[in-house]
CSV table of C-alpha atoms in Angstrom, one decimal:
chain,number,residue,atom,x,y,z
B,1,MET,CA,-40.5,97.2,172.6
B,2,HIS,CA,-38.2,94.4,171.4
B,3,LEU,CA,-36.6,95.3,167.9
B,4,PRO,CA,-34.8,92.3,166.4
B,5,ASP,CA,-31.8,93.2,164.3
B,6,GLY,CA,-33.0,94.8,161.1
B,7,ALA,CA,-36.4,95.6,162.3
B,8,ALA,CA,-35.3,99.3,162.8
B,9,ALA,CA,-33.0,99.6,159.7
B,10,ARG,CA,-33.6,102.8,157.7
B,11,ASP,CA,-31.7,105.7,156.0
B,12,GLY,CA,-28.6,103.7,155.6
B,13,TYR,CA,-28.5,102.7,159.5
B,14,ARG,CA,-28.6,99.2,160.7
B,15,CYS,CA,-30.7,100.6,163.4
B,16,ARG,CA,-32.2,103.9,163.7
B,17,ILE,CA,-34.2,104.7,167.0
B,18,ASP,CA,-35.2,108.3,167.4
B,19,PRO,CA,-37.7,110.0,169.7
B,20,GLU,CA,-40.6,109.8,167.2
B,21,SER,CA,-40.2,106.1,166.3
B,22,ALA,CA,-39.8,105.3,170.0
B,23,GLY,CA,-42.6,107.3,171.2
B,24,TRP,CA,-40.7,109.3,173.6
B,25,THR,CA,-39.1,112.8,173.9
B,26,HIS,CA,-35.3,112.6,174.2
B,27,THR,CA,-33.1,109.5,173.5
B,28,SER,CA,-31.8,108.2,170.1
B,29,LEU,CA,-29.6,105.5,168.9
B,30,ARG,CA,-28.2,104.8,165.5
B,31,ILE,CA,-26.0,101.9,164.4
B,32,LEU,CA,-23.7,102.7,161.3
B,33,ASP,CA,-21.9,99.9,159.3
B,34,LEU,CA,-19.2,101.3,157.0
B,35,ALA,CA,-17.4,99.4,154.2
B,36,PRO,CA,-13.8,100.0,153.9
B,37,GLY,CA,-13.4,103.4,152.4
B,38,GLY,CA,-16.9,104.3,153.6
B,39,SER,CA,-18.2,107.9,154.7
B,40,HIS,CA,-21.4,109.2,156.3
B,41,THR,CA,-22.6,112.6,157.0
B,42,LEU,CA,-24.7,113.5,160.0
B,43,GLU,CA,-26.9,116.8,160.7
B,44,THR,CA,-26.9,116.7,164.3
B,45,GLY,CA,-30.0,118.9,164.6
B,46,ASP,CA,-31.4,119.5,168.0
B,47,SER,CA,-29.4,116.7,169.6
B,48,GLU,CA,-26.0,116.1,171.1
B,49,TRP,CA,-24.3,112.9,170.0
B,50,ILE,CA,-21.4,110.6,170.9
B,51,LEU,CA,-19.8,108.6,168.1
B,52,LEU,CA,-18.5,105.2,169.6
B,53,PRO,CA,-16.5,102.7,167.4
B,54,LEU,CA,-17.8,99.3,168.1
B,55,SER,CA,-15.3,97.9,165.7
B,56,GLY,CA,-12.8,99.7,163.6
B,57,ALA,CA,-11.3,103.2,163.3
B,58,ALA,CA,-12.4,106.5,161.9
B,59,ASP,CA,-11.6,110.0,161.3
B,60,VAL,CA,-14.4,112.5,162.2
B,61,VAL,CA,-14.8,116.0,161.0
B,62,CYS,CA,-16.9,118.6,162.8
B,63,ASP,CA,-17.3,122.4,163.3
B,64,GLY,CA,-14.0,122.9,161.1
B,65,ALA,CA,-11.9,120.3,163.2
B,66,ARG,CA,-10.8,116.7,162.6
B,67,LEU,CA,-10.3,113.7,165.2
B,68,ARG,CA,-8.9,110.4,164.5
B,69,LEU,CA,-10.7,107.6,166.5
B,70,HIS,CA,-8.3,104.7,167.0
B,71,GLY,CA,-11.3,102.5,167.7
B,72,ARG,CA,-11.0,98.7,168.5
B,73,PRO,CA,-11.3,95.2,166.9
B,74,ASP,CA,-14.6,94.4,168.8
B,75,VAL,CA,-16.5,95.2,171.9
B,76,PHE,CA,-15.1,92.5,174.0
B,77,GLY,CA,-11.6,93.1,173.2
B,78,ALA,CA,-10.9,96.9,174.2
B,79,VAL,CA,-12.3,100.0,175.7
B,80,SER,CA,-12.5,102.6,172.7
B,81,ASP,CA,-12.0,106.2,172.3
B,82,PHE,CA,-15.0,108.3,171.2
B,83,ALA,CA,-16.0,111.7,169.7
B,84,TYR,CA,-18.7,114.2,171.1
B,85,LEU,CA,-20.7,116.0,168.4
B,86,PRO,CA,-22.7,119.0,169.3
B,87,ARG,CA,-26.2,120.0,168.3
B,88,ASP,CA,-26.7,122.3,165.3
B,89,ALA,CA,-23.7,120.9,163.4
B,90,THR,CA,-22.6,118.9,160.4
B,91,ALA,CA,-20.2,115.9,161.1
B,92,ARG,CA,-18.6,113.5,158.7
B,93,VAL,CA,-17.3,110.1,159.6
B,94,ASP,CA,-14.6,108.3,157.2
B,95,SER,CA,-13.4,104.8,157.8
B,96,ALA,CA,-10.4,103.6,155.7
B,97,GLU,CA,-10.8,100.0,156.8
B,98,GLY,CA,-14.5,100.0,157.6
B,99,GLY,CA,-16.2,99.1,160.8
B,100,ARG,CA,-19.4,99.4,162.9
B,101,PHE,CA,-20.1,102.8,164.8
B,102,ALA,CA,-22.8,103.6,167.5
B,103,LEU,CA,-24.1,107.1,167.4
B,104,CYS,CA,-25.8,107.8,170.9
B,105,GLY,CA,-28.0,110.9,171.0
B,106,ALA,CA,-30.1,113.1,173.1
B,107,ARG,CA,-32.3,116.2,172.5
B,108,CYS,CA,-30.6,118.9,174.3
B,109,THR,CA,-30.5,122.7,174.6
B,110,ALA,CA,-26.9,123.6,175.2
B,111,LYS,CA,-24.3,123.6,172.5
B,112,LEU,CA,-21.1,122.2,173.8
B,113,PRO,CA,-17.8,121.9,171.9
B,114,PHE,CA,-16.8,119.1,169.5
B,115,ARG,CA,-14.2,117.2,171.3
B,116,TYR,CA,-12.3,114.0,171.8
B,117,GLY,CA,-13.0,111.2,174.5
B,118,PRO,CA,-9.7,109.1,175.1
B,119,ALA,CA,-10.0,105.4,175.8
B,120,SER,CA,-7.6,106.1,178.6
B,121,GLY,CA,-10.1,108.3,180.4
B,122,VAL,CA,-12.9,106.0,180.4
B,123,PRO,CA,-13.6,104.6,184.0
B,124,VAL,CA,-14.0,100.8,184.1
B,125,GLU,CA,-16.0,99.3,186.9
B,126,ILE,CA,-16.6,95.8,188.1
B,127,ARG,CA,-20.1,96.0,189.3
B,128,GLY,CA,-22.0,93.1,191.4
B,129,ALA,CA,-20.4,89.8,192.4
B,130,GLY,CA,-20.7,86.2,191.9
B,131,ARG,CA,-23.1,85.3,188.9
B,132,ALA,CA,-24.3,89.0,189.0
B,133,ALA,CA,-20.8,90.2,188.3
B,134,ARG,CA,-20.3,92.4,185.2
B,135,GLN,CA,-18.0,95.1,183.6
B,136,VAL,CA,-19.3,98.7,183.0
B,137,ASN,CA,-17.3,101.1,180.8
B,138,ASN,CA,-18.6,104.4,181.9
B,139,PHE,CA,-17.5,106.5,178.9
B,140,ALA,CA,-20.3,108.9,179.1
B,141,SER,CA,-21.8,108.6,182.5
B,142,ALA,CA,-22.8,111.7,184.2
B,143,GLU,CA,-19.6,111.6,186.3
B,144,ALA,CA,-17.0,110.8,183.8
B,145,PHE,CA,-18.0,113.0,180.8
B,146,GLU,CA,-19.7,116.5,180.2
B,147,ALA,CA,-22.8,116.4,178.3
B,148,ASP,CA,-26.0,118.4,178.4
B,149,ARG,CA,-28.5,115.5,178.6
B,150,LEU,CA,-26.8,112.2,177.4
B,151,ILE,CA,-25.8,109.4,179.4
B,152,ALA,CA,-24.2,106.2,177.9
B,153,VAL,CA,-22.3,103.4,179.1
B,154,GLU,CA,-21.0,99.9,177.9
B,155,VAL,CA,-21.9,96.7,179.9
B,156,LEU,CA,-20.0,93.4,179.4
B,157,THR,CA,-21.4,90.2,181.1
B,158,PRO,CA,-19.4,86.9,181.3
B,159,ALA,CA,-21.4,83.8,180.0
B,160,GLY,CA,-23.9,82.4,182.3
B,161,ASN,CA,-24.0,85.7,184.5
B,162,TRP,CA,-27.0,88.1,185.0
B,163,SER,CA,-26.6,91.8,184.8
B,164,SER,CA,-28.8,94.8,185.1
B,165,TYR,CA,-29.7,93.2,188.4
B,166,PRO,CA,-31.5,93.7,190.9
B,167,PRO,CA,-34.2,95.0,188.5
B,168,HIS,CA,-34.4,98.7,188.9
B,169,LYS,CA,-36.3,101.6,187.3
B,170,HIS,CA,-35.8,105.3,186.5
B,171,ASP,CA,-39.4,106.4,185.4
B,172,GLU,CA,-40.2,109.2,187.9
B,173,ASP,CA,-38.7,112.4,188.9
B,174,ARG,CA,-38.0,112.3,192.8
B,175,PRO,CA,-35.4,114.7,193.7
B,176,GLY,CA,-32.3,113.0,195.1
B,177,VAL,CA,-33.9,109.4,194.8
B,178,GLU,CA,-34.8,109.0,191.1
B,179,CYS,CA,-34.4,110.5,187.5
B,180,ARG,CA,-36.8,109.9,184.8
B,181,LEU,CA,-34.8,108.5,181.8
B,182,GLU,CA,-35.7,106.9,178.6
B,183,GLU,CA,-33.2,104.0,177.9
B,184,VAL,CA,-32.3,101.9,174.8
B,185,TYR,CA,-30.3,98.5,175.2
B,186,TRP,CA,-28.4,97.6,172.1
B,187,PHE,CA,-27.0,94.0,172.2
B,188,THR,CA,-24.0,92.1,170.8
B,189,ILE,CA,-23.8,88.4,172.0
B,190,GLY,CA,-20.5,86.6,171.6
B,191,GLU,CA,-20.2,83.5,169.4
B,192,GLY,CA,-19.7,79.9,170.5
B,193,PRO,CA,-16.3,78.3,169.8
B,194,HIS,CA,-17.6,77.0,166.4
B,195,GLY,CA,-19.2,80.3,165.2
B,196,SER,CA,-22.7,79.3,166.7
B,197,ASP,CA,-25.0,82.4,167.0
B,198,GLY,CA,-25.1,83.5,170.6
B,199,VAL,CA,-28.4,84.2,172.6
B,200,GLY,CA,-29.4,86.1,175.8
B,201,TYR,CA,-32.4,87.3,177.4
B,202,HIS,CA,-33.7,90.5,178.7
B,203,ARG,CA,-36.6,91.5,181.0
B,204,VAL,CA,-38.8,94.5,181.4
B,205,TYR,CA,-42.0,94.6,183.8
B,206,PRO,CA,-44.5,97.0,185.2
B,207,SER,CA,-43.5,99.3,187.9
B,208,GLY,CA,-47.2,100.0,189.0
B,209,PRO,CA,-50.5,98.5,188.3
B,210,GLY,CA,-51.4,98.6,184.6
B,211,GLY,CA,-47.9,99.7,183.6
B,212,PRO,CA,-47.6,99.4,179.9
B,213,THR,CA,-44.2,97.9,179.2
B,214,ASP,CA,-43.9,94.2,179.7
B,215,VAL,CA,-41.1,92.4,177.7
B,216,LEU,CA,-39.3,89.0,178.0
B,217,ALA,CA,-37.1,89.0,174.9
B,218,GLU,CA,-34.7,86.5,173.4
B,219,VAL,CA,-31.9,88.8,172.3
B,220,ARG,CA,-29.3,88.3,169.5
B,221,THR,CA,-26.5,90.5,168.0
B,222,GLY,CA,-28.1,93.7,166.6
B,223,ASP,CA,-31.4,93.5,168.8
B,224,ALA,CA,-32.5,96.6,170.7
B,225,VAL,CA,-35.0,96.9,173.5
B,226,LEU,CA,-36.7,100.2,174.3
B,227,VAL,CA,-37.4,100.9,178.2
B,228,PRO,CA,-39.6,104.0,178.5
B,229,ASP,CA,-40.8,102.8,182.1
B,230,GLY,CA,-40.8,99.9,184.2
B,231,TRP,CA,-38.6,97.6,186.2
B,232,HIS,CA,-36.0,96.4,183.9
B,233,GLY,CA,-33.4,93.4,184.4
B,234,PRO,CA,-32.2,90.9,184.4
B,235,SER,CA,-30.1,90.8,181.1
B,236,MET,CA,-29.2,87.3,180.9
B,237,ALA,CA,-26.0,85.8,179.2
B,238,ALA,CA,-26.6,82.3,178.4
B,239,PRO,CA,-23.9,79.9,179.3
B,240,GLY,CA,-21.3,79.8,176.7
B,241,TYR,CA,-22.1,83.2,175.2
B,242,PRO,CA,-20.9,86.5,176.7
B,243,MET,CA,-23.1,89.4,176.4
B,244,TYR,CA,-22.4,93.2,175.5
B,245,TYR,CA,-24.9,95.9,175.6
B,246,LEU,CA,-24.7,99.7,174.9
B,247,ASN,CA,-27.1,101.7,177.2
B,248,VAL,CA,-28.3,105.1,176.0
B,249,MET,CA,-30.3,107.2,178.2
B,250,ALA,CA,-31.8,110.8,178.4
B,251,GLY,CA,-34.7,112.3,179.8
B,252,PRO,CA,-36.8,115.5,180.5
B,253,GLY,CA,-35.5,116.4,183.8
B,254,THR,CA,-33.2,119.4,184.3
B,255,GLU,CA,-30.7,117.3,186.3
B,256,ARG,CA,-28.4,114.9,184.4
B,257,ARG,CA,-28.0,112.1,186.9
B,258,TRP,CA,-28.4,108.3,186.8
B,259,LEU,CA,-30.6,107.8,190.0
B,260,ILE,CA,-32.4,104.6,190.1
B,261,CYS,CA,-34.6,102.5,192.3
B,262,ASP,CA,-34.3,99.0,193.0
B,263,ASP,CA,-37.4,96.7,192.9
B,264,PRO,CA,-38.0,96.2,196.7
B,265,ALA,CA,-38.8,92.5,196.1
B,266,HIS,CA,-35.2,91.9,194.9
B,267,ALA,CA,-33.1,94.8,196.5
B,268,TRP,CA,-31.8,92.3,199.2
B,269,VAL,CA,-29.4,90.7,196.6
B,270,ARG,CA,-27.1,93.8,196.9
B,271,GLY,CA,-26.3,92.9,200.1
B,272,THR,CA,-25.1,89.3,199.4
B,273,TRP,CA,-22.3,90.7,197.1
B,274,PRO,CA,-19.8,91.3,199.9
B,275,ASP,CA,-19.8,87.5,200.6
B,276,GLU,CA,-19.8,86.4,197.0
B,277,PRO,CA,-16.4,85.5,195.1
B,278,ALA,CA,-14.8,87.6,192.5
B,279,ASP,CA,-15.5,86.5,188.9
B,280,SER,CA,-12.0,85.7,187.4
B,281,ARG,CA,-13.2,86.4,183.9
B,282,LEU,CA,-13.5,90.0,184.6
B,283,PRO,CA,-12.4,92.5,183.4
B,284,PHE,CA,-12.8,91.6,179.9
B,285,CYS,CA,-10.6,94.5,179.0
B,286,THR,CA,-9.3,97.7,180.8
B,287,ALA,CA,-8.7,101.2,179.5
B,288,PRO,CA,-5.2,101.8,178.1
B,289,SER,CA,-2.9,104.0,180.1
B,290,PRO,CA,-2.3,107.5,179.0
B,291,GLU,CA,1.0,107.2,177.4
B,292,GLY,CA,0.8,106.8,173.9
B,293,THR,CA,-2.7,108.0,173.3
B,294,ASP,CA,-4.0,111.1,171.7
């Protein structure tokens, strides 16, 4: 369930995770590196996709329309705009200066329109407190952006902090309590002051007797962790190295919601947050104001 950088590289992608390769039914993630002047064509097939710049800018053509994505220098420095790509379409991505782009996908039934997601519309949330404080960019949360099945967010964790904490799960359908969602974590770890490679850790453990998923992984930039089931968390940013991860989720349920259940052994931690100090390192970045954006 831990895929080190390069382990899932194929078909021109730095990382390609599809339902077939993951052994589940709905969720996909592809990481695309484009050289300056590079271009890539995607047949969306039976899935909806969001194209999210991780670094760099791009032009996107789909269904006879063109969008300009202004992007960002890197994931820690800015919130990015993005493009929604519908199923049963052909999309082309062109990048004059080059960059790295995430394609977050989910099998779906409805064909929604090709459209632009402005950075100014991304809700930025500070979640947790103290050493469990982190920033969540809810660019494609169920509440913030319309999609058929896809849910995707970014999480930025200051060096030395824990996120995805308390450990939680979403591997059962329980109306109003929990939704079954497959999930991918894809990591970028900040470098040290002299360019040293950053490192972090991620935990997934069984949510019931004999549960299949049990992972304790050392993660570095470009690594992915698959979460088909189980309690997951914490994601631990080592001292000196801030952590970013992209979460991509979808599932078989008819309701598109992020409903989770905390591990009862650790749920009490949430009750301590009102007494914890704020983390002055947050936010890393905020969404730009609507003025001057597309």
